[in-house]
mmCIF file of C-alpha atoms and ligand atoms in Angstrom:
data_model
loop_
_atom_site.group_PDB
_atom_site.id
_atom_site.type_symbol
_atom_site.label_atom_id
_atom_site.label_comp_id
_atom_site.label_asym_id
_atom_site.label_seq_id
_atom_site.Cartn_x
_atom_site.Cartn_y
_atom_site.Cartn_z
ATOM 1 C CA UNK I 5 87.214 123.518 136.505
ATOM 2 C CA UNK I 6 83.073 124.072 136.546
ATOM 3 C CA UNK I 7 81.150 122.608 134.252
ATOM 4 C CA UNK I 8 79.387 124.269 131.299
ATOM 5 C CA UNK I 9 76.427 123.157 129.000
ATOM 6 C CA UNK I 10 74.727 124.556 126.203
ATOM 7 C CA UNK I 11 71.658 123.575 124.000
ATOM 8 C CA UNK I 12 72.839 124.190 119.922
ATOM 9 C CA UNK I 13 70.610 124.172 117.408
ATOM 10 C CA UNK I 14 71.138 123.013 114.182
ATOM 11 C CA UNK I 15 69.263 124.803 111.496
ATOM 12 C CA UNK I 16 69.548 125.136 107.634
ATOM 13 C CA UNK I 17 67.930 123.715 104.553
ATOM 14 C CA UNK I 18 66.971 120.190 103.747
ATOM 15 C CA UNK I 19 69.875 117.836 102.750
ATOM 16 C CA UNK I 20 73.009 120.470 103.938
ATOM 17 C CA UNK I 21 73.816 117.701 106.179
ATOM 18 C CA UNK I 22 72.909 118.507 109.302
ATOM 19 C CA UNK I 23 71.535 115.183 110.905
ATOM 20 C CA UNK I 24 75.110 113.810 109.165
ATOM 21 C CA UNK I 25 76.716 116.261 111.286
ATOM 22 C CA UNK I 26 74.775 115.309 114.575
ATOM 23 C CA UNK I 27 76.222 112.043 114.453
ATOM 24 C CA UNK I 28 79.627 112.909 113.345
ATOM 25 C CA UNK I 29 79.370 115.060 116.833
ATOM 26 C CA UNK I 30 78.262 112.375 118.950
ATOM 27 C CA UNK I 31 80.028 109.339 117.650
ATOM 28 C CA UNK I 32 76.975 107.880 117.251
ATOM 29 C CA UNK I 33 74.123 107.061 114.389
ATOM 30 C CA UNK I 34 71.387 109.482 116.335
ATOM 31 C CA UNK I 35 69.432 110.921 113.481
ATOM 32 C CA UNK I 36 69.099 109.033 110.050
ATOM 33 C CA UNK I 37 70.856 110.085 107.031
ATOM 34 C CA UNK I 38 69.882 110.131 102.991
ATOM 35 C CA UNK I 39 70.115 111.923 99.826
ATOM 36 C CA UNK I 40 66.373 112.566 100.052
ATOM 37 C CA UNK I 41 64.831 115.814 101.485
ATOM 38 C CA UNK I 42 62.920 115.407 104.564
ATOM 39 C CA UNK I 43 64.535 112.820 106.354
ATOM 40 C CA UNK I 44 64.060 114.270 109.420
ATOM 41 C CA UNK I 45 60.938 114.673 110.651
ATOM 42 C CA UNK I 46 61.267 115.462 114.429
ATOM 43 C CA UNK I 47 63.631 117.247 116.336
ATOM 44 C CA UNK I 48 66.081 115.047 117.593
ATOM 45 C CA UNK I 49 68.883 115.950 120.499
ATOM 46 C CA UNK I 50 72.419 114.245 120.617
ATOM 47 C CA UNK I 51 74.684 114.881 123.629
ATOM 48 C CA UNK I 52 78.102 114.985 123.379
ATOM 49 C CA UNK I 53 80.345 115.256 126.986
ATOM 50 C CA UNK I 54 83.694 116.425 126.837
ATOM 51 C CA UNK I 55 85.624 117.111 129.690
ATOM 52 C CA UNK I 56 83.647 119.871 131.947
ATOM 53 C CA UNK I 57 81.338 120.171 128.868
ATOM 54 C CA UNK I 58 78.154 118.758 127.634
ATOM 55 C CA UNK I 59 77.070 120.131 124.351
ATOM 56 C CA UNK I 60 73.274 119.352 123.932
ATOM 57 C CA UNK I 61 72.785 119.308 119.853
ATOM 58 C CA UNK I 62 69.546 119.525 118.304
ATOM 59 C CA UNK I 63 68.831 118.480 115.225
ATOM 60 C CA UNK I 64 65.605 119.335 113.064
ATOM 61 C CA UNK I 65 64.238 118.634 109.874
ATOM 62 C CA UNK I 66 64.891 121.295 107.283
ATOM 63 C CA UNK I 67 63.123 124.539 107.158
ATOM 64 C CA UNK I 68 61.215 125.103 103.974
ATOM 65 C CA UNK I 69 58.008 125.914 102.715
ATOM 66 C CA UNK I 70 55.328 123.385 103.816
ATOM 67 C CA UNK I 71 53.128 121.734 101.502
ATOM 68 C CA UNK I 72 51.114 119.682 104.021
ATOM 69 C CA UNK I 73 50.215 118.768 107.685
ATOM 70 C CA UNK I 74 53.177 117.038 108.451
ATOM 71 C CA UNK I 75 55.523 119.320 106.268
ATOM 72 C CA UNK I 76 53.704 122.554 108.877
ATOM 73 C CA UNK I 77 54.883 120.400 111.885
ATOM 74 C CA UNK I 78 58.377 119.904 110.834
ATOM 75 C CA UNK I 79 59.038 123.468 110.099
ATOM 76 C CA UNK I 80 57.597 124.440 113.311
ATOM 77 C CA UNK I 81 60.057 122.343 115.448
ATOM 78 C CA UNK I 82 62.939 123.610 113.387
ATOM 79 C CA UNK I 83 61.390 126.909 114.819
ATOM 80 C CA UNK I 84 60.767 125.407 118.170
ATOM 81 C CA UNK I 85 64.114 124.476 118.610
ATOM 82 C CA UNK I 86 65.566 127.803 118.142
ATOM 83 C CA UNK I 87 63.664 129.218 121.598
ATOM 84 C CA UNK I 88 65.294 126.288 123.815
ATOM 85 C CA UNK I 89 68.638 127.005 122.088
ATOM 86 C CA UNK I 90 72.035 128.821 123.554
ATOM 87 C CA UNK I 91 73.919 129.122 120.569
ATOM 88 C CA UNK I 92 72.919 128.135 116.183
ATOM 89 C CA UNK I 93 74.374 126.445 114.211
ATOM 90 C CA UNK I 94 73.309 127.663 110.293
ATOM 91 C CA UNK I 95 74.688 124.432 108.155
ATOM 92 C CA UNK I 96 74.949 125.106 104.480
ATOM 93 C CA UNK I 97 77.002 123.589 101.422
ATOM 94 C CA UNK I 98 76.110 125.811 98.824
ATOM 95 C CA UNK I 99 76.140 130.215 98.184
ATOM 96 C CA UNK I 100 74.288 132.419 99.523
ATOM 97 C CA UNK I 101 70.721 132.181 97.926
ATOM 98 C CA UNK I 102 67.308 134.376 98.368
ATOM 99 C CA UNK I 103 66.019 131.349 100.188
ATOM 100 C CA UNK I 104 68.482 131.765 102.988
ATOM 101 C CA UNK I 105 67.844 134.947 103.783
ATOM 102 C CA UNK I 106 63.939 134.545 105.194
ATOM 103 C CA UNK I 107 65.788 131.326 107.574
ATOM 104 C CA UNK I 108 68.526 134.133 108.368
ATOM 105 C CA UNK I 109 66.136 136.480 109.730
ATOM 106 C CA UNK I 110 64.407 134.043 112.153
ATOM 107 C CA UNK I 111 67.645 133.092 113.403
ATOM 108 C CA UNK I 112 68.461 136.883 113.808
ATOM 109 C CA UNK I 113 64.656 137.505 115.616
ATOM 110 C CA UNK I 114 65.661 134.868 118.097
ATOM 111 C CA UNK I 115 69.080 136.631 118.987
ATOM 112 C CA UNK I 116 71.227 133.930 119.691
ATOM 113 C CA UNK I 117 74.882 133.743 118.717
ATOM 114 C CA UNK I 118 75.589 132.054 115.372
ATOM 115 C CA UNK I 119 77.928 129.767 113.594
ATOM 116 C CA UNK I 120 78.089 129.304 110.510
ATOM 117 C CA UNK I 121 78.959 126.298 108.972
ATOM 118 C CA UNK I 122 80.223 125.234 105.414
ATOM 119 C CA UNK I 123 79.791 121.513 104.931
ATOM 120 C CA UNK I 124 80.532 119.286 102.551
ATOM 121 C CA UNK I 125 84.214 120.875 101.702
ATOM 122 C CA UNK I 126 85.356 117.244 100.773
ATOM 123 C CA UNK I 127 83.445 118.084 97.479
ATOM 124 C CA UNK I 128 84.870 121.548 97.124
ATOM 125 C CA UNK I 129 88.138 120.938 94.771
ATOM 126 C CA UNK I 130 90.001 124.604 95.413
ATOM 127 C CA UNK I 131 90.442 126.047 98.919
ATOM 128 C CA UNK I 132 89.115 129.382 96.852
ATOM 129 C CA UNK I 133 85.492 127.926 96.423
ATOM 130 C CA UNK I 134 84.997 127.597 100.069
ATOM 131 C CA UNK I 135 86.395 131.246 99.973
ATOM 132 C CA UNK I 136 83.653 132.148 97.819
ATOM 133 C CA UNK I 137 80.928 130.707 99.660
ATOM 134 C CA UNK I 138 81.824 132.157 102.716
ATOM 135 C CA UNK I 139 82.392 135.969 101.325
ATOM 136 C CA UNK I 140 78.592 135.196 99.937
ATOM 137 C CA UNK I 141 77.171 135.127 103.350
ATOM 138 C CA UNK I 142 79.095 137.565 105.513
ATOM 139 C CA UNK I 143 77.953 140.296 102.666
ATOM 140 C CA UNK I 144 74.245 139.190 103.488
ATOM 141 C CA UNK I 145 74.244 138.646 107.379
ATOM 142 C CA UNK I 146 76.586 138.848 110.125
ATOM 143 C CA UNK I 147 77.909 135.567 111.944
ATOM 144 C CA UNK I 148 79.966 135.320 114.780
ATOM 145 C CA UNK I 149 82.238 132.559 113.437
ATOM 146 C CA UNK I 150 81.974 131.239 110.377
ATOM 147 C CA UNK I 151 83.801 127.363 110.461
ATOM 148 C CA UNK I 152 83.926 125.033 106.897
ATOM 149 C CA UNK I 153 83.909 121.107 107.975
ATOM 150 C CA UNK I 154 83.468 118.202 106.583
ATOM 151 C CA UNK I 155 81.003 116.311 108.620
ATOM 152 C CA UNK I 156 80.825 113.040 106.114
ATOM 153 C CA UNK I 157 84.970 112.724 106.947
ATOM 154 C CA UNK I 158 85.055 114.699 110.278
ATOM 155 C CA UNK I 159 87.205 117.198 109.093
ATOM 156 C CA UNK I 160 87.439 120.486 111.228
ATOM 157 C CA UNK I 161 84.825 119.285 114.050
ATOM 158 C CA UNK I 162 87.460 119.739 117.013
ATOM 159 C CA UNK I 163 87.550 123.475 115.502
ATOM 160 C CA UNK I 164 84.055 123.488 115.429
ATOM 161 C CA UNK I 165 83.846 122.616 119.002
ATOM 162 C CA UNK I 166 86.318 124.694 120.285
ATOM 163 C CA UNK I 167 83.972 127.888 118.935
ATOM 164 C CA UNK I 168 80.929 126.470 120.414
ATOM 165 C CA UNK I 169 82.117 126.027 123.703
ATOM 166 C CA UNK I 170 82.787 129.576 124.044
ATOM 167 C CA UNK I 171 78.689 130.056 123.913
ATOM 168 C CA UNK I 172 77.885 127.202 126.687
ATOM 169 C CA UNK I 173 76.896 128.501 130.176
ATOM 170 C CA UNK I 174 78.347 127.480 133.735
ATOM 171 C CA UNK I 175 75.851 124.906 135.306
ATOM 172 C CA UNK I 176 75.410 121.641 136.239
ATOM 173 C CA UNK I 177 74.964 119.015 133.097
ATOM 174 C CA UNK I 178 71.076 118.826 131.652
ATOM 175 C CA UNK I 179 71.295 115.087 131.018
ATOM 176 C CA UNK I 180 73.645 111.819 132.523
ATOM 177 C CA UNK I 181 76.765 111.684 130.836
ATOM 178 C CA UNK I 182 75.919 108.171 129.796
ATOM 179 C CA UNK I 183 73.047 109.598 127.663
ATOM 180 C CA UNK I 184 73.365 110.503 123.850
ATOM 181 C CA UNK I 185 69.762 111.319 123.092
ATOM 182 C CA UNK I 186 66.712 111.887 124.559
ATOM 183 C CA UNK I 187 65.104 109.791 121.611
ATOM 184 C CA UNK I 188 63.180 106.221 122.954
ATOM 185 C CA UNK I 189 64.810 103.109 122.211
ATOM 186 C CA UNK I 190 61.549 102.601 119.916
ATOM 187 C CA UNK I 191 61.795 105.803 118.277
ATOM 188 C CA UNK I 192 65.312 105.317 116.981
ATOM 189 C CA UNK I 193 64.733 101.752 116.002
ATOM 190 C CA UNK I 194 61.806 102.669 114.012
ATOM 191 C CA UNK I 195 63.861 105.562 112.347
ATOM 192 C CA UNK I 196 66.646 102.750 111.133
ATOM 193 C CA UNK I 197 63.593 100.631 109.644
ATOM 194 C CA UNK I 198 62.688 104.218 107.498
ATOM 195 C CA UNK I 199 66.167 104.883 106.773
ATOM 196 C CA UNK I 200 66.357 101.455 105.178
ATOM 197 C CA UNK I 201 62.841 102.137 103.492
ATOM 198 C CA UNK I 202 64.191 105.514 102.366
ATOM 199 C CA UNK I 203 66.953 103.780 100.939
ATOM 200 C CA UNK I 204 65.108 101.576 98.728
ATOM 201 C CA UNK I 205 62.438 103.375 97.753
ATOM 202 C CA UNK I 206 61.716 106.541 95.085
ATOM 203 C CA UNK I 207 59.336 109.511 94.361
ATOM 204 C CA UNK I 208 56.697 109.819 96.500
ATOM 205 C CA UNK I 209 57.204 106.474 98.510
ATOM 206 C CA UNK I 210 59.830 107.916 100.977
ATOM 207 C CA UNK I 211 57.869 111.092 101.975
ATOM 208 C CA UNK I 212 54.389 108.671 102.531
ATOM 209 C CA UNK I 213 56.120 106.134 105.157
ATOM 210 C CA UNK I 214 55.592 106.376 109.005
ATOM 211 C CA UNK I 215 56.897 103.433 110.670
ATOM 212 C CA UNK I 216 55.684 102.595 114.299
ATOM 213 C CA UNK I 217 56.496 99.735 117.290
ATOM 214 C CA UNK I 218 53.636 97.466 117.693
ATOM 215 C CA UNK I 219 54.694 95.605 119.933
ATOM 216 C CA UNK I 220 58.406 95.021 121.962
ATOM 217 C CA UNK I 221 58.279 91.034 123.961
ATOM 218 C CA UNK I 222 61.595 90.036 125.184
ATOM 219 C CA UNK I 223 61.937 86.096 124.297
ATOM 220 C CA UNK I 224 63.471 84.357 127.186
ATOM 221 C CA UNK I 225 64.291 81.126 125.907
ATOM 222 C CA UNK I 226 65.894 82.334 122.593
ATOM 223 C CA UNK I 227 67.276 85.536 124.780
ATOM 224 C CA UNK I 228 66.269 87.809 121.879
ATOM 225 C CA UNK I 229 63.921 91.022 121.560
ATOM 226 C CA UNK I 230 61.033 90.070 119.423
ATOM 227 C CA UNK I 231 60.119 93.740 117.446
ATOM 228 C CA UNK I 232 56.632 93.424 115.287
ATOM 229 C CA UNK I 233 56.509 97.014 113.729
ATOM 230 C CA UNK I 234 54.306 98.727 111.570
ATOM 231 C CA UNK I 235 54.931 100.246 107.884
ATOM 232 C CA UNK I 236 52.076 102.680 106.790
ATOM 233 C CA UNK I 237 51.648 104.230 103.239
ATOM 234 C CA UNK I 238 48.835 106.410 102.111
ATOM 235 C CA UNK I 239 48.434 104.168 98.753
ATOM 236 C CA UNK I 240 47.939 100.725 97.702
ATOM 237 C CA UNK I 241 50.359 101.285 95.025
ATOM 238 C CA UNK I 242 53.265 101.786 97.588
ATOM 239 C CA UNK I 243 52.782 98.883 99.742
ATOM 240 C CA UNK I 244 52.902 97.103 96.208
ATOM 241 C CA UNK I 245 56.483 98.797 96.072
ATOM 242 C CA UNK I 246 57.766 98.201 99.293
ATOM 243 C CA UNK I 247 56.461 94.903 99.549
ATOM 244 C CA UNK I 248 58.313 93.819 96.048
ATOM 245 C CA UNK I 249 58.234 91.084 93.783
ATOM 246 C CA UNK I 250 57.286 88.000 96.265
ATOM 247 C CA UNK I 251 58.283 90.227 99.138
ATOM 248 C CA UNK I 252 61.959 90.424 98.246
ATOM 249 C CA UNK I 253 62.643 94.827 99.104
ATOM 250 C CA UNK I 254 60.649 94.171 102.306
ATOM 251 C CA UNK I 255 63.017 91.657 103.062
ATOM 252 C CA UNK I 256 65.813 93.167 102.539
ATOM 253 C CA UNK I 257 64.415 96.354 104.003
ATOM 254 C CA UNK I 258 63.883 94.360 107.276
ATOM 255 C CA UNK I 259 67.359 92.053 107.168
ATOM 256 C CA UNK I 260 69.313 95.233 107.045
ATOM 257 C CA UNK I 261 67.698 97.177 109.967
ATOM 258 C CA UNK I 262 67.869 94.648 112.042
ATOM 259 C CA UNK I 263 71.868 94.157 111.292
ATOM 260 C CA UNK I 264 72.021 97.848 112.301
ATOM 261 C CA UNK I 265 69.618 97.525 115.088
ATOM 262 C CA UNK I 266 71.872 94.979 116.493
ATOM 263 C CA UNK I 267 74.515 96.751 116.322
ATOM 264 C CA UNK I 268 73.473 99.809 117.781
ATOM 265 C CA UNK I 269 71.779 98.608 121.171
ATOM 266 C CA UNK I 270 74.142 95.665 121.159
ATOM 267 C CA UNK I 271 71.268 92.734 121.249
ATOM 268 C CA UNK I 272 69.568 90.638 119.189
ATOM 269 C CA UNK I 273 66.419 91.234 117.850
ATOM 270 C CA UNK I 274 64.105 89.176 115.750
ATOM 271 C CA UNK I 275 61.862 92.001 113.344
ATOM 272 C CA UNK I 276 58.860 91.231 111.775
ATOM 273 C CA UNK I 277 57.508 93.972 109.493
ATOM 274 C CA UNK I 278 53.696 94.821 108.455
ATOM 275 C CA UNK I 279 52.867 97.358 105.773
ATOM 276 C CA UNK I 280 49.223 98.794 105.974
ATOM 277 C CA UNK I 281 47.719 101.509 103.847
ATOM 278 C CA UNK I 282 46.178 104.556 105.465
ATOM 279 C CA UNK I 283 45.155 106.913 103.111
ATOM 280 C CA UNK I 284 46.490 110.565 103.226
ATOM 281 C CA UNK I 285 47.935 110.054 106.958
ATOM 282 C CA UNK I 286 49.845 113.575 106.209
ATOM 283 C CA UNK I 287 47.279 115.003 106.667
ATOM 284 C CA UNK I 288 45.634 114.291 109.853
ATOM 285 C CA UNK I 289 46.961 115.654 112.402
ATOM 286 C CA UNK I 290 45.598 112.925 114.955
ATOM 287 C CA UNK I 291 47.422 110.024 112.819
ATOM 288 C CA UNK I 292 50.399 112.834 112.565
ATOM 289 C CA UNK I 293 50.869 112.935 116.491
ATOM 290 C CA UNK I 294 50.379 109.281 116.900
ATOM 291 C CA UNK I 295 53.013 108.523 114.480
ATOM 292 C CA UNK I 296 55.051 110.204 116.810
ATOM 293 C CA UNK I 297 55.935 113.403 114.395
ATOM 294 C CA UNK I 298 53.805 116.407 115.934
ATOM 295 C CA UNK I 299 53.509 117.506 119.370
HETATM 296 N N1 GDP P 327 80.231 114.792 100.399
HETATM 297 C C1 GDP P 327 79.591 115.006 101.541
HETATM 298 N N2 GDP P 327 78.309 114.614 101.692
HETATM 299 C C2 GDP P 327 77.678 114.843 102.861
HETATM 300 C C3 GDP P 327 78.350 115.497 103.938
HETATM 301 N N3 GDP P 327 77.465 115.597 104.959
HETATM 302 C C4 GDP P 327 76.307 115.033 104.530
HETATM 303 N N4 GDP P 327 76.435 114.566 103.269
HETATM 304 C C5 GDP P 327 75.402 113.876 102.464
HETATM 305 O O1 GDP P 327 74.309 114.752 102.230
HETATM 306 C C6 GDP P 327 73.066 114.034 102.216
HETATM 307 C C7 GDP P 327 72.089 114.641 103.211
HETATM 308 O O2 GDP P 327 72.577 114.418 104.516
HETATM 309 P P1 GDP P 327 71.648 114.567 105.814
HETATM 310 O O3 GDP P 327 72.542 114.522 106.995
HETATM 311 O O4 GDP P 327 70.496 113.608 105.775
HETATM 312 O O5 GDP P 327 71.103 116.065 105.573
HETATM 313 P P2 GDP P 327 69.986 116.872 106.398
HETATM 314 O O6 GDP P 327 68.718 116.798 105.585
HETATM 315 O O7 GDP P 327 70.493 118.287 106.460
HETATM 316 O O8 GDP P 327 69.858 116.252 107.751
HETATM 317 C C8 GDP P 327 73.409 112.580 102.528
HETATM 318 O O9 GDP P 327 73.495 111.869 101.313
HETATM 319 C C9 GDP P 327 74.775 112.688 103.203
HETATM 320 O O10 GDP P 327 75.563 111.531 103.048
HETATM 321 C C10 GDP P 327 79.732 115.890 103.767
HETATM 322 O O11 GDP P 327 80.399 116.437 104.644
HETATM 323 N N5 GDP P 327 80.279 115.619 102.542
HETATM 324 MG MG1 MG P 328 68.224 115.480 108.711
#
């Protein structure tokens, strides 16, 4: 047998669950997950082999209307990704809405082959509300499979394979098949140290955090990796938030990522955490690209 490969976007609204359903894909935590919108904030690739295939998914952050600098960058690489991609995946968990249909017609511009996909079913009590949702697209736009999962449970994603691999392309393999991202060490342990903040914090806090490496020194007599990163805000009021009552959130902001930073790369690290203010960095598109987010 030859092997295939095939790049797959993944593309819908904010909070469908589509950086959820990256890592249900992989096996692996490769893009950060919460309730709150705009999560994501860079495209993001997790790569999956299977037997003769390797399925290169890319995640992005939601498409909607952007409000500011950084909001305009993440829409565009939801955009972006759609010109490197073979094959679409359009995640939803709701009907059909107007708001669909302006996403629907960039997909349709770009003329790639598209799957829809119903998430969430696990919250979807009668097999006749999944029904529903699906009869709500097909009248609006035409798919060329249309697949409910559950990516939270990993219900239905051996079906969902099985109709992507149709779309990938004889070839050799784009990446090793010991890769599963083309994200930096440093990148994805700085997104665990935002998930955590994202997790703890409300309102506008979440959507005003960039987190960034300082500095990376292994420590050879306690054999650990000694991480000092960097917590911006654009107000004094936040770091007064995140910080806590004698430093208590940060704390527990900076115990739990490094559990899960552990974990993941399998080594110990010893994380020190600095919050600075930097007013309005969502703005400027120099302190946008440094914090890793634009281009
Ligand atoms: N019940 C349920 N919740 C899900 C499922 N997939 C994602 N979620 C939740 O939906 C929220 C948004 O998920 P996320 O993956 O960050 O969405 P994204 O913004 O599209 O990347 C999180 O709270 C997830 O736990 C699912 O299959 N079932
Ligand atoms: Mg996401």
């Amino acid at each position: 047998m030859s092997q295939k490969s095939g790049f797959i976007a993944i593309i819908g609204k904010p909070n469908v669950g589509k950086s959820t359903l990256i890592n249900a894909l992989v096996g692996e935590k490769i893009a950060i997950v919460s309730p709150k919108v705009q999560t994501t904030r860079f495209r993001i690739t997790g790569i999956l082999n299977e037997k003769d295939n390797q399925f290169v998914f890319i995640d992005t952050p939601g498409m909607h209307k952007p409000l500011h600098g950084l909001g305009k960058s993440m829409d565009r690489s939801a955009v972006d990704s759609l010109m490197d991609a073979d094959v679409v995946m359009y995640v939803v968990d709701q009907k059909y809405k107007h708001s669909d249909k302006e996403i629907l017609e960039r997909i349709k511009e770009a003329g790639l082959p598209t799957v829809l996909v119903i998430n969430k079913i696990d919250e979807l009590p009668k097999k006749s509300d999944i029904d529903e949702i699906i009869v709500s697209f097909i009248q609006e736009h035409t798919f060329d499979e249309v697949i409910p999962i559950s990516a939270k449970n990993s219900l239905h994603l051996t079906h969902l394979k099985e109709a992507l691999e149709k779309y990938l392309f004889e070839g050799p393999f784009f990446y090793p098949t010991d890769y599963v991202t083309d994200q930096t060490d440093e990148s994805r342990m700085s997104e665990i140290i935002r998930e955590r903040i994202l997790y703890y914090t409300e309102q506008e806090v979440p959507h005003s955090v960039a987190v960034m490496l300082e500095s990376l020194k292994v420590n050879e007599e306690l054999k650990t990796l000694d991480v000092d990163a960097l917590i911006i805000v654009e107000r004094d009021s936040q770091k007064g938030i995140l910080i806590g009552k004698q430093g208590e959130k940060l704390k527990k902001i900076g115990t739990e990522a490094r559990k899960e930073i552990n974990k993941l790369f399998d080594l110990k690290i010893h994380l020190t955490l600095w919050v600075k203010v930097k007013k309005d960095w969502r703005n400027d598109p120099n302190t946008i690209s440094k914090y890793g987010y634009g281009k």
